[in-house]
């Protein structure tokens, strides 16, 4: 008893002290977990709300598109999957859900000329790039992936474009590019970069996916606009462009024209001139 009386207060104090430390620790852990949880789900919620908002804001065409449905078909492609094991085919249902509006004679493809092309198509409504279609405009510039055993969408910690072939973002662009090119009809334009050694690069989406899908049953011609600067590196005689011509489905007419970047910019500022007639 003496022992007990002697030791008890200290033991009590120690126990109380321990309890408070544990308590404080638990509170801290809870605060961190809750705020982390909120941050994570905020990121995912923000991605979904961005997707829906961009989808619904897609011109007036949103009336014909059920954006909630498109979202749920979209996320099924990658949610719960290893982010390096999402092949192109994962987006087949998404492509089937959202058909492209046909834009014969107005379709514009590009490779290594993105800024110039979009600067131009923004000013002149006459050409349609993939990024002007519903899916392209909604997902341009975004990053997303899933995780095994999770039903969430993540926007950070996702594999980069070249980290693995079958990542959700790369597979999406491959699949949607393939569909867009497959729908190409009439006279088609492609802006390629004349300031680089190989304007038709075998590793580009244009060469590896799009050109292979061009079909002479619907497409009449491919008109390459080789965008040059003052110090042009390449011209239309470049061997890579001969390869492009060879790869085209028999029956598609091929043209190539060198046009300066300043000329294209000038064309963009004259919305009154007819489409395509400017260069
Ligand atoms: C072509 O590529 C070069 C080098 O990457 C770049 O500086 C230039 O802006 C590109 N040209 C166009 C028209 O996009
Ligand atoms: C073009 O389309 C036809 C009919 O849909 C198809 O049979 C053919 O294989 C296609 N060609 C190419 C090069 O994709
Ligand atoms: C195209 O470039 C090659 C060199 O790459 C040059 O020999 C040729 O003269 C050029 N052709 C024209 C029409 O500028
Ligand atoms: C033209 O294309 C080939 C690849 O097909 C490339 O190796 C070459 O450097 C290019 N020529 C010039 C003058 O840039």
mmCIF file of C-alpha atoms and ligand atoms in Angstrom:
data_model
loop_
_atom_site.group_PDB
_atom_site.id
_atom_site.type_symbol
_atom_site.label_atom_id
_atom_site.label_comp_id
_atom_site.label_asym_id
_atom_site.label_seq_id
_atom_site.Cartn_x
_atom_site.Cartn_y
_atom_site.Cartn_z
ATOM 1 C CA UNK A 1 0.000 0.000 0.000
ATOM 2 C CA UNK A 2 2.805 2.331 0.891
ATOM 3 C CA UNK A 3 4.375 1.583 -2.391
ATOM 4 C CA UNK A 4 1.169 2.157 -4.126
ATOM 5 C CA UNK A 5 0.471 5.423 -2.350
ATOM 6 C CA UNK A 6 3.905 6.593 -3.108
ATOM 7 C CA UNK A 7 3.914 5.626 -6.747
ATOM 8 C CA UNK A 8 0.322 6.187 -7.693
ATOM 9 C CA UNK A 9 0.324 9.977 -8.166
ATOM 10 C CA UNK A 10 3.334 9.831 -10.449
ATOM 11 C CA UNK A 11 1.907 6.905 -12.322
ATOM 12 C CA UNK A 12 -1.382 8.766 -12.651
ATOM 13 C CA UNK A 13 0.409 11.870 -13.849
ATOM 14 C CA UNK A 14 2.404 9.811 -16.280
ATOM 15 C CA UNK A 15 -0.734 8.050 -17.504
ATOM 16 C CA UNK A 16 -2.544 11.361 -17.910
ATOM 17 C CA UNK A 17 0.442 12.778 -19.691
ATOM 18 C CA UNK A 18 0.616 9.765 -21.974
ATOM 19 C CA UNK A 19 -3.116 9.937 -22.605
ATOM 20 C CA UNK A 20 -2.858 13.607 -23.565
ATOM 21 C CA UNK A 21 0.026 12.934 -25.912
ATOM 22 C CA UNK A 22 -1.834 10.072 -27.556
ATOM 23 C CA UNK A 23 -4.925 12.231 -27.710
ATOM 24 C CA UNK A 24 -3.103 15.156 -29.271
ATOM 25 C CA UNK A 25 -1.461 12.794 -31.730
ATOM 26 C CA UNK A 26 -4.817 11.275 -32.669
ATOM 27 C CA UNK A 27 -6.319 14.730 -33.147
ATOM 28 C CA UNK A 28 -3.397 15.700 -35.360
ATOM 29 C CA UNK A 29 -3.642 12.497 -37.408
ATOM 30 C CA UNK A 30 -7.386 13.022 -37.802
ATOM 31 C CA UNK A 31 -6.903 16.631 -38.933
ATOM 32 C CA UNK A 32 -4.264 15.596 -41.461
ATOM 33 C CA UNK A 33 -6.315 12.670 -42.745
ATOM 34 C CA UNK A 34 -9.460 14.760 -43.096
ATOM 35 C CA UNK A 35 -7.725 17.617 -44.879
ATOM 36 C CA UNK A 36 -5.833 15.182 -47.118
ATOM 37 C CA UNK A 37 -9.061 13.366 -47.871
ATOM 38 C CA UNK A 38 -10.757 16.651 -48.700
ATOM 39 C CA UNK A 39 -7.846 17.725 -50.914
ATOM 40 C CA UNK A 40 -7.899 14.421 -52.792
ATOM 41 C CA UNK A 41 -11.630 14.298 -53.279
ATOM 42 C CA UNK A 42 -11.583 18.023 -54.130
ATOM 43 C CA UNK A 43 -9.093 17.276 -56.906
ATOM 44 C CA UNK A 44 -11.294 14.475 -58.228
ATOM 45 C CA UNK A 45 -14.508 16.498 -57.823
ATOM 46 C CA UNK A 46 -12.870 19.431 -59.532
ATOM 47 C CA UNK A 47 -11.864 17.228 -62.484
ATOM 48 C CA UNK A 48 -15.398 15.921 -62.836
ATOM 49 C CA UNK A 49 -16.959 19.362 -62.537
ATOM 50 C CA UNK A 50 -14.476 20.763 -65.079
ATOM 51 C CA UNK A 51 -15.363 17.906 -67.431
ATOM 52 C CA UNK A 52 -19.117 18.468 -67.046
ATOM 53 C CA UNK A 53 -18.849 22.262 -67.304
ATOM 54 C CA UNK A 54 -16.716 22.128 -70.460
ATOM 55 C CA UNK A 55 -18.996 19.479 -71.943
ATOM 56 C CA UNK A 56 -22.160 21.479 -71.238
ATOM 57 C CA UNK A 57 -20.509 24.659 -72.474
ATOM 58 C CA UNK A 58 -19.589 23.014 -75.768
ATOM 59 C CA UNK A 59 -21.298 25.426 -78.153
ATOM 60 C CA UNK A 60 -25.027 24.868 -78.485
ATOM 61 C CA UNK A 61 -24.438 21.259 -79.348
ATOM 62 C CA UNK A 62 -24.673 20.328 -75.660
ATOM 63 C CA UNK A 63 -28.421 19.946 -76.119
ATOM 64 C CA UNK A 64 -27.749 16.749 -77.976
ATOM 65 C CA UNK A 65 -25.163 15.523 -75.505
ATOM 66 C CA UNK A 66 -25.901 14.008 -72.133
ATOM 67 C CA UNK A 67 -22.758 15.115 -70.316
ATOM 68 C CA UNK A 68 -23.411 13.015 -67.190
ATOM 69 C CA UNK A 69 -23.673 9.946 -69.410
ATOM 70 C CA UNK A 70 -20.521 10.865 -71.332
ATOM 71 C CA UNK A 71 -18.691 11.345 -68.014
ATOM 72 C CA UNK A 72 -19.712 7.946 -66.688
ATOM 73 C CA UNK A 73 -18.717 6.194 -69.920
ATOM 74 C CA UNK A 74 -15.445 8.161 -69.941
ATOM 75 C CA UNK A 75 -14.426 7.246 -66.396
ATOM 76 C CA UNK A 76 -15.171 3.561 -66.965
ATOM 77 C CA UNK A 77 -12.173 3.517 -69.317
ATOM 78 C CA UNK A 78 -9.572 4.026 -66.581
ATOM 79 C CA UNK A 79 -11.125 4.000 -63.083
ATOM 80 C CA UNK A 80 -9.874 1.139 -60.898
ATOM 81 C CA UNK A 81 -7.171 0.254 -63.439
ATOM 82 C CA UNK A 82 -3.402 0.239 -63.252
ATOM 83 C CA UNK A 83 -2.627 3.594 -64.994
ATOM 84 C CA UNK A 84 -0.065 1.898 -67.230
ATOM 85 C CA UNK A 85 -2.552 -0.726 -68.409
ATOM 86 C CA UNK A 86 -5.200 1.366 -70.127
ATOM 87 C CA UNK A 87 -5.079 0.528 -73.851
ATOM 88 C CA UNK A 88 -6.672 2.598 -76.636
ATOM 89 C CA UNK A 89 -9.562 0.143 -76.820
ATOM 90 C CA UNK A 90 -10.602 1.125 -73.296
ATOM 91 C CA UNK A 91 -12.142 4.232 -74.859
ATOM 92 C CA UNK A 92 -14.150 2.383 -77.539
ATOM 93 C CA UNK A 93 -17.472 2.863 -75.714
ATOM 94 C CA UNK A 94 -16.721 6.539 -75.169
ATOM 95 C CA UNK A 95 -16.114 7.011 -78.901
ATOM 96 C CA UNK A 96 -19.301 5.086 -79.665
ATOM 97 C CA UNK A 97 -21.254 7.353 -77.277
ATOM 98 C CA UNK A 98 -20.021 10.629 -78.764
ATOM 99 C CA UNK A 99 -20.072 10.673 -82.553
ATOM 100 C CA UNK A 100 -18.262 13.451 -84.422
ATOM 101 C CA UNK A 101 -20.306 15.928 -86.378
ATOM 102 C CA UNK A 102 -19.208 15.459 -89.971
ATOM 103 C CA UNK A 103 -17.141 18.417 -91.134
ATOM 104 C CA UNK A 104 -16.295 17.513 -94.720
ATOM 105 C CA UNK A 105 -13.779 19.819 -96.439
ATOM 106 C CA UNK A 106 -13.099 21.616 -93.149
ATOM 107 C CA UNK A 107 -11.052 19.104 -91.199
ATOM 108 C CA UNK A 108 -7.647 20.241 -90.071
ATOM 109 C CA UNK A 109 -4.876 17.980 -88.769
ATOM 110 C CA UNK A 110 -1.602 19.203 -87.328
ATOM 111 C CA UNK A 111 1.751 17.981 -86.118
ATOM 112 C CA UNK A 112 4.197 20.176 -84.172
ATOM 113 C CA UNK A 113 2.217 23.277 -85.170
ATOM 114 C CA UNK A 114 -0.429 23.235 -82.416
ATOM 115 C CA UNK A 115 -0.190 26.886 -81.318
ATOM 116 C CA UNK A 116 -0.255 28.351 -84.817
ATOM 117 C CA UNK A 117 -3.127 26.088 -85.851
ATOM 118 C CA UNK A 118 -5.307 26.858 -82.838
ATOM 119 C CA UNK A 119 -4.534 30.541 -83.003
ATOM 120 C CA UNK A 120 -5.798 30.349 -86.576
ATOM 121 C CA UNK A 121 -8.885 28.198 -85.983
ATOM 122 C CA UNK A 122 -9.945 30.370 -83.050
ATOM 123 C CA UNK A 123 -10.040 33.419 -85.293
ATOM 124 C CA UNK A 124 -11.444 31.621 -88.302
ATOM 125 C CA UNK A 125 -14.350 29.317 -87.663
ATOM 126 C CA UNK A 126 -13.909 27.511 -90.974
ATOM 127 C CA UNK A 127 -11.561 24.698 -89.949
ATOM 128 C CA UNK A 128 -12.256 21.997 -87.380
ATOM 129 C CA UNK A 129 -9.398 20.409 -85.428
ATOM 130 C CA UNK A 130 -9.735 17.518 -83.006
ATOM 131 C CA UNK A 131 -9.546 20.063 -80.178
ATOM 132 C CA UNK A 132 -12.666 21.750 -81.592
ATOM 133 C CA UNK A 133 -14.729 18.574 -81.177
ATOM 134 C CA UNK A 134 -16.600 17.794 -77.962
ATOM 135 C CA UNK A 135 -14.167 15.242 -76.501
ATOM 136 C CA UNK A 136 -11.082 17.062 -77.752
ATOM 137 C CA UNK A 137 -12.148 20.404 -76.304
ATOM 138 C CA UNK A 138 -13.215 18.904 -72.962
ATOM 139 C CA UNK A 139 -9.981 16.983 -72.371
ATOM 140 C CA UNK A 140 -7.370 19.206 -74.041
ATOM 141 C CA UNK A 141 -4.732 20.114 -71.456
ATOM 142 C CA UNK A 142 -6.090 17.808 -68.741
ATOM 143 C CA UNK A 143 -4.373 14.910 -66.953
ATOM 144 C CA UNK A 144 -6.200 12.036 -65.310
ATOM 145 C CA UNK A 145 -5.800 8.440 -64.168
ATOM 146 C CA UNK A 146 -7.266 5.805 -61.880
ATOM 147 C CA UNK A 147 -5.720 3.413 -59.395
ATOM 148 C CA UNK A 148 -6.205 -0.283 -58.800
ATOM 149 C CA UNK A 149 -8.712 -0.856 -56.022
ATOM 150 C CA UNK A 150 -10.004 2.716 -56.143
ATOM 151 C CA UNK A 151 -13.129 4.143 -57.740
ATOM 152 C CA UNK A 152 -11.663 7.640 -57.897
ATOM 153 C CA UNK A 153 -10.171 9.833 -60.608
ATOM 154 C CA UNK A 154 -6.743 11.237 -59.798
ATOM 155 C CA UNK A 155 -5.174 14.292 -61.371
ATOM 156 C CA UNK A 156 -1.753 14.055 -59.763
ATOM 157 C CA UNK A 157 0.716 11.173 -59.591
ATOM 158 C CA UNK A 158 -0.415 9.970 -63.029
ATOM 159 C CA UNK A 159 2.119 8.551 -65.517
ATOM 160 C CA UNK A 160 3.503 11.113 -67.976
ATOM 161 C CA UNK A 161 3.033 10.856 -71.746
ATOM 162 C CA UNK A 162 6.169 8.735 -72.277
ATOM 163 C CA UNK A 163 6.340 6.905 -68.930
ATOM 164 C CA UNK A 164 4.397 3.974 -70.369
ATOM 165 C CA UNK A 165 2.569 3.414 -73.672
ATOM 166 C CA UNK A 166 -0.810 2.443 -72.274
ATOM 167 C CA UNK A 167 -1.468 5.398 -69.955
ATOM 168 C CA UNK A 168 -4.978 6.911 -69.776
ATOM 169 C CA UNK A 169 -4.127 10.271 -71.381
ATOM 170 C CA UNK A 170 -2.019 8.956 -74.254
ATOM 171 C CA UNK A 171 -4.458 6.138 -75.026
ATOM 172 C CA UNK A 172 -7.314 8.625 -75.053
ATOM 173 C CA UNK A 173 -5.588 10.896 -77.595
ATOM 174 C CA UNK A 174 -4.592 7.922 -79.740
ATOM 175 C CA UNK A 175 -8.136 6.557 -79.737
ATOM 176 C CA UNK A 176 -9.900 9.865 -80.335
ATOM 177 C CA UNK A 177 -7.376 10.821 -83.061
ATOM 178 C CA UNK A 178 -8.000 7.509 -84.773
ATOM 179 C CA UNK A 179 -11.755 8.118 -84.747
ATOM 180 C CA UNK A 180 -11.397 11.712 -85.932
ATOM 181 C CA UNK A 181 -9.102 10.688 -88.808
ATOM 182 C CA UNK A 182 -11.415 7.795 -89.672
ATOM 183 C CA UNK A 183 -14.256 10.290 -90.134
ATOM 184 C CA UNK A 184 -12.191 12.518 -92.462
ATOM 185 C CA UNK A 185 -14.031 13.369 -95.651
ATOM 186 C CA UNK A 186 -13.646 15.530 -98.723
ATOM 187 C CA UNK A 187 -10.628 17.800 -98.946
ATOM 188 C CA UNK A 188 -8.564 17.599 -95.766
ATOM 189 C CA UNK A 189 -5.850 19.988 -94.553
ATOM 190 C CA UNK A 190 -2.778 19.191 -92.457
ATOM 191 C CA UNK A 191 -0.437 21.835 -91.072
ATOM 192 C CA UNK A 192 3.074 20.502 -90.625
ATOM 193 C CA UNK A 193 6.178 22.235 -89.309
ATOM 194 C CA UNK A 194 8.757 23.370 -91.880
ATOM 195 C CA UNK A 195 11.165 24.577 -89.196
ATOM 196 C CA UNK A 196 12.150 21.074 -88.156
ATOM 197 C CA UNK A 197 14.199 18.507 -90.074
ATOM 198 C CA UNK A 198 11.432 15.886 -90.306
ATOM 199 C CA UNK A 199 7.989 17.494 -90.708
ATOM 200 C CA UNK A 200 6.349 14.064 -91.091
ATOM 201 C CA UNK A 201 7.754 12.297 -88.052
ATOM 202 C CA UNK A 202 7.025 8.540 -87.803
ATOM 203 C CA UNK A 203 6.536 8.828 -84.027
ATOM 204 C CA UNK A 204 3.882 11.562 -84.238
ATOM 205 C CA UNK A 205 0.182 10.777 -83.757
ATOM 206 C CA UNK A 206 -0.362 12.194 -87.236
ATOM 207 C CA UNK A 207 1.973 9.622 -88.818
ATOM 208 C CA UNK A 208 1.427 6.645 -86.528
ATOM 209 C CA UNK A 209 -2.367 6.884 -86.183
ATOM 210 C CA UNK A 210 -4.141 9.471 -88.310
ATOM 211 C CA UNK A 211 -2.641 9.000 -91.770
ATOM 212 C CA UNK A 212 -3.225 5.244 -91.467
ATOM 213 C CA UNK A 213 -6.945 5.866 -90.926
ATOM 214 C CA UNK A 214 -7.478 8.228 -93.873
ATOM 215 C CA UNK A 215 -9.819 6.425 -96.228
ATOM 216 C CA UNK A 216 -10.250 7.116 -99.945
ATOM 217 C CA UNK A 217 -13.897 6.024 -99.830
ATOM 218 C CA UNK A 218 -14.698 9.282 -98.002
ATOM 219 C CA UNK A 219 -11.593 11.436 -98.460
ATOM 220 C CA UNK A 220 -10.731 13.210 -101.704
ATOM 221 C CA UNK A 221 -7.434 14.946 -100.973
ATOM 222 C CA UNK A 222 -4.827 15.693 -98.337
ATOM 223 C CA UNK A 223 -3.469 19.219 -98.577
ATOM 224 C CA UNK A 224 -0.297 19.692 -96.589
ATOM 225 C CA UNK A 225 0.450 23.242 -95.508
ATOM 226 C CA UNK A 226 4.111 23.286 -94.571
ATOM 227 C CA UNK A 227 4.437 26.208 -92.189
ATOM 228 C CA UNK A 228 7.800 27.912 -92.657
ATOM 229 C CA UNK A 229 9.600 30.691 -90.888
ATOM 230 C CA UNK A 230 12.190 33.013 -92.428
ATOM 231 C CA UNK A 231 14.880 30.416 -91.810
ATOM 232 C CA UNK A 232 12.989 27.463 -93.321
ATOM 233 C CA UNK A 233 14.708 24.163 -92.573
ATOM 234 C CA UNK A 234 12.639 21.927 -94.855
ATOM 235 C CA UNK A 235 10.481 22.249 -97.943
ATOM 236 C CA UNK A 236 7.882 20.155 -99.738
ATOM 237 C CA UNK A 237 10.582 18.046 -101.430
ATOM 238 C CA UNK A 238 11.699 16.569 -98.081
ATOM 239 C CA UNK A 239 11.926 12.790 -98.032
ATOM 240 C CA UNK A 240 9.622 12.421 -95.038
ATOM 241 C CA UNK A 241 6.838 14.057 -97.057
ATOM 242 C CA UNK A 242 7.453 11.568 -99.860
ATOM 243 C CA UNK A 243 6.880 8.873 -97.229
ATOM 244 C CA UNK A 244 3.617 10.540 -96.276
ATOM 245 C CA UNK A 245 2.494 10.528 -99.888
ATOM 246 C CA UNK A 246 3.338 6.827 -100.195
ATOM 247 C CA UNK A 247 1.426 5.946 -97.038
ATOM 248 C CA UNK A 248 -1.806 7.537 -98.193
ATOM 249 C CA UNK A 249 -4.662 5.235 -99.132
ATOM 250 C CA UNK A 250 -4.634 4.865 -102.965
ATOM 251 C CA UNK A 251 -7.014 7.360 -104.489
ATOM 252 C CA UNK A 252 -6.398 10.231 -102.092
ATOM 253 C CA UNK A 253 -4.886 13.171 -103.954
ATOM 254 C CA UNK A 254 -1.845 14.729 -102.313
ATOM 255 C CA UNK A 255 -0.740 18.370 -102.373
ATOM 256 C CA UNK A 256 1.940 20.217 -100.470
ATOM 257 C CA UNK A 257 2.420 23.953 -100.191
ATOM 258 C CA UNK A 258 4.971 25.981 -98.275
ATOM 259 C CA UNK A 259 3.322 28.877 -96.467
ATOM 260 C CA UNK A 260 5.024 31.311 -94.105
ATOM 261 C CA UNK A 261 3.815 31.595 -90.549
ATOM 262 C CA UNK A 262 3.210 35.326 -91.009
ATOM 263 C CA UNK A 263 0.999 34.625 -94.016
ATOM 264 C CA UNK A 264 -1.100 32.222 -91.922
ATOM 265 C CA UNK A 265 -1.396 34.790 -89.160
ATOM 266 C CA UNK A 266 -2.481 37.390 -91.714
ATOM 267 C CA UNK A 267 -5.088 34.941 -93.072
ATOM 268 C CA UNK A 268 -6.426 34.544 -89.549
ATOM 269 C CA UNK A 269 -7.126 38.262 -89.283
ATOM 270 C CA UNK A 270 -9.266 38.372 -92.424
ATOM 271 C CA UNK A 271 -12.435 36.540 -91.444
ATOM 272 C CA UNK A 272 -14.277 37.932 -94.476
ATOM 273 C CA UNK A 273 -12.239 35.880 -96.984
ATOM 274 C CA UNK A 274 -13.567 32.424 -97.841
ATOM 275 C CA UNK A 275 -12.210 29.403 -95.951
ATOM 276 C CA UNK A 276 -8.907 28.013 -97.138
ATOM 277 C CA UNK A 277 -8.634 30.362 -100.089
ATOM 278 C CA UNK A 278 -6.106 32.503 -98.272
ATOM 279 C CA UNK A 279 -2.915 30.538 -98.896
HETATM 280 C C1 LIG B 1 7.957 24.479 -85.443
HETATM 281 O O1 LIG B 1 8.838 23.922 -84.521
HETATM 282 C C2 LIG B 1 9.720 24.852 -83.948
HETATM 283 C C3 LIG B 1 10.706 24.076 -83.109
HETATM 284 O O2 LIG B 1 10.042 23.237 -82.223
HETATM 285 C C4 LIG B 1 8.918 25.881 -83.166
HETATM 286 O O3 LIG B 1 9.777 26.829 -82.579
HETATM 287 C C5 LIG B 1 7.932 26.567 -84.096
HETATM 288 O O4 LIG B 1 7.094 27.437 -83.378
HETATM 289 C C6 LIG B 1 7.096 25.546 -84.811
HETATM 290 N N1 LIG B 1 6.330 26.204 -85.855
HETATM 291 C C7 LIG B 1 5.000 26.288 -85.829
HETATM 292 C C8 LIG B 1 4.373 26.936 -86.998
HETATM 293 O O5 LIG B 1 4.347 25.850 -84.905
HETATM 294 C C1 LIG B 2 -11.816 2.236 -95.981
HETATM 295 O O1 LIG B 2 -13.181 1.989 -95.721
HETATM 296 C C2 LIG B 2 -13.659 0.773 -96.314
HETATM 297 C C3 LIG B 2 -15.151 0.716 -96.095
HETATM 298 O O2 LIG B 2 -15.515 1.118 -94.810
HETATM 299 C C4 LIG B 2 -12.895 -0.390 -95.690
HETATM 300 O O3 LIG B 2 -13.339 -1.601 -96.252
HETATM 301 C C5 LIG B 2 -11.400 -0.209 -95.921
HETATM 302 O O4 LIG B 2 -10.678 -1.229 -95.276
HETATM 303 C C6 LIG B 2 -10.936 1.151 -95.419
HETATM 304 N N1 LIG B 2 -9.559 1.382 -95.814
HETATM 305 C C7 LIG B 2 -8.620 1.819 -94.965
HETATM 306 C C8 LIG B 2 -7.287 2.105 -95.552
HETATM 307 O O5 LIG B 2 -8.827 2.005 -93.769
HETATM 308 C C1 LIG B 3 14.273 22.209 -101.017
HETATM 309 O O1 LIG B 3 15.304 21.910 -100.118
HETATM 310 C C2 LIG B 3 16.426 21.273 -100.724
HETATM 311 C C3 LIG B 3 17.427 20.995 -99.628
HETATM 312 O O2 LIG B 3 16.832 20.392 -98.544
HETATM 313 C C4 LIG B 3 17.017 22.155 -101.818
HETATM 314 O O3 LIG B 3 18.082 21.491 -102.458
HETATM 315 C C5 LIG B 3 15.950 22.528 -102.801
HETATM 316 O O4 LIG B 3 16.473 23.463 -103.744
HETATM 317 C C6 LIG B 3 14.741 23.115 -102.125
HETATM 318 N N1 LIG B 3 13.694 23.310 -103.123
HETATM 319 C C7 LIG B 3 13.026 24.439 -103.246
HETATM 320 C C8 LIG B 3 11.988 24.473 -104.300
HETATM 321 O O5 LIG B 3 13.191 25.382 -102.485
HETATM 322 C C1 LIG B 4 13.943 15.250 -94.723
HETATM 323 O O1 LIG B 4 13.430 14.045 -94.203
HETATM 324 C C2 LIG B 4 14.336 13.079 -93.764
HETATM 325 C C3 LIG B 4 13.582 11.916 -93.176
HETATM 326 O O2 LIG B 4 12.706 11.312 -94.076
HETATM 327 C C4 LIG B 4 15.344 13.623 -92.822
HETATM 328 O O3 LIG B 4 16.276 12.645 -92.406
HETATM 329 C C5 LIG B 4 16.047 14.822 -93.419
HETATM 330 O O4 LIG B 4 16.911 15.417 -92.476
HETATM 331 C C6 LIG B 4 15.096 15.851 -93.971
HETATM 332 N N1 LIG B 4 15.788 16.805 -94.802
HETATM 333 C C7 LIG B 4 16.080 18.040 -94.463
HETATM 334 C C8 LIG B 4 16.793 18.857 -95.477
HETATM 335 O O5 LIG B 4 15.774 18.511 -93.407
#
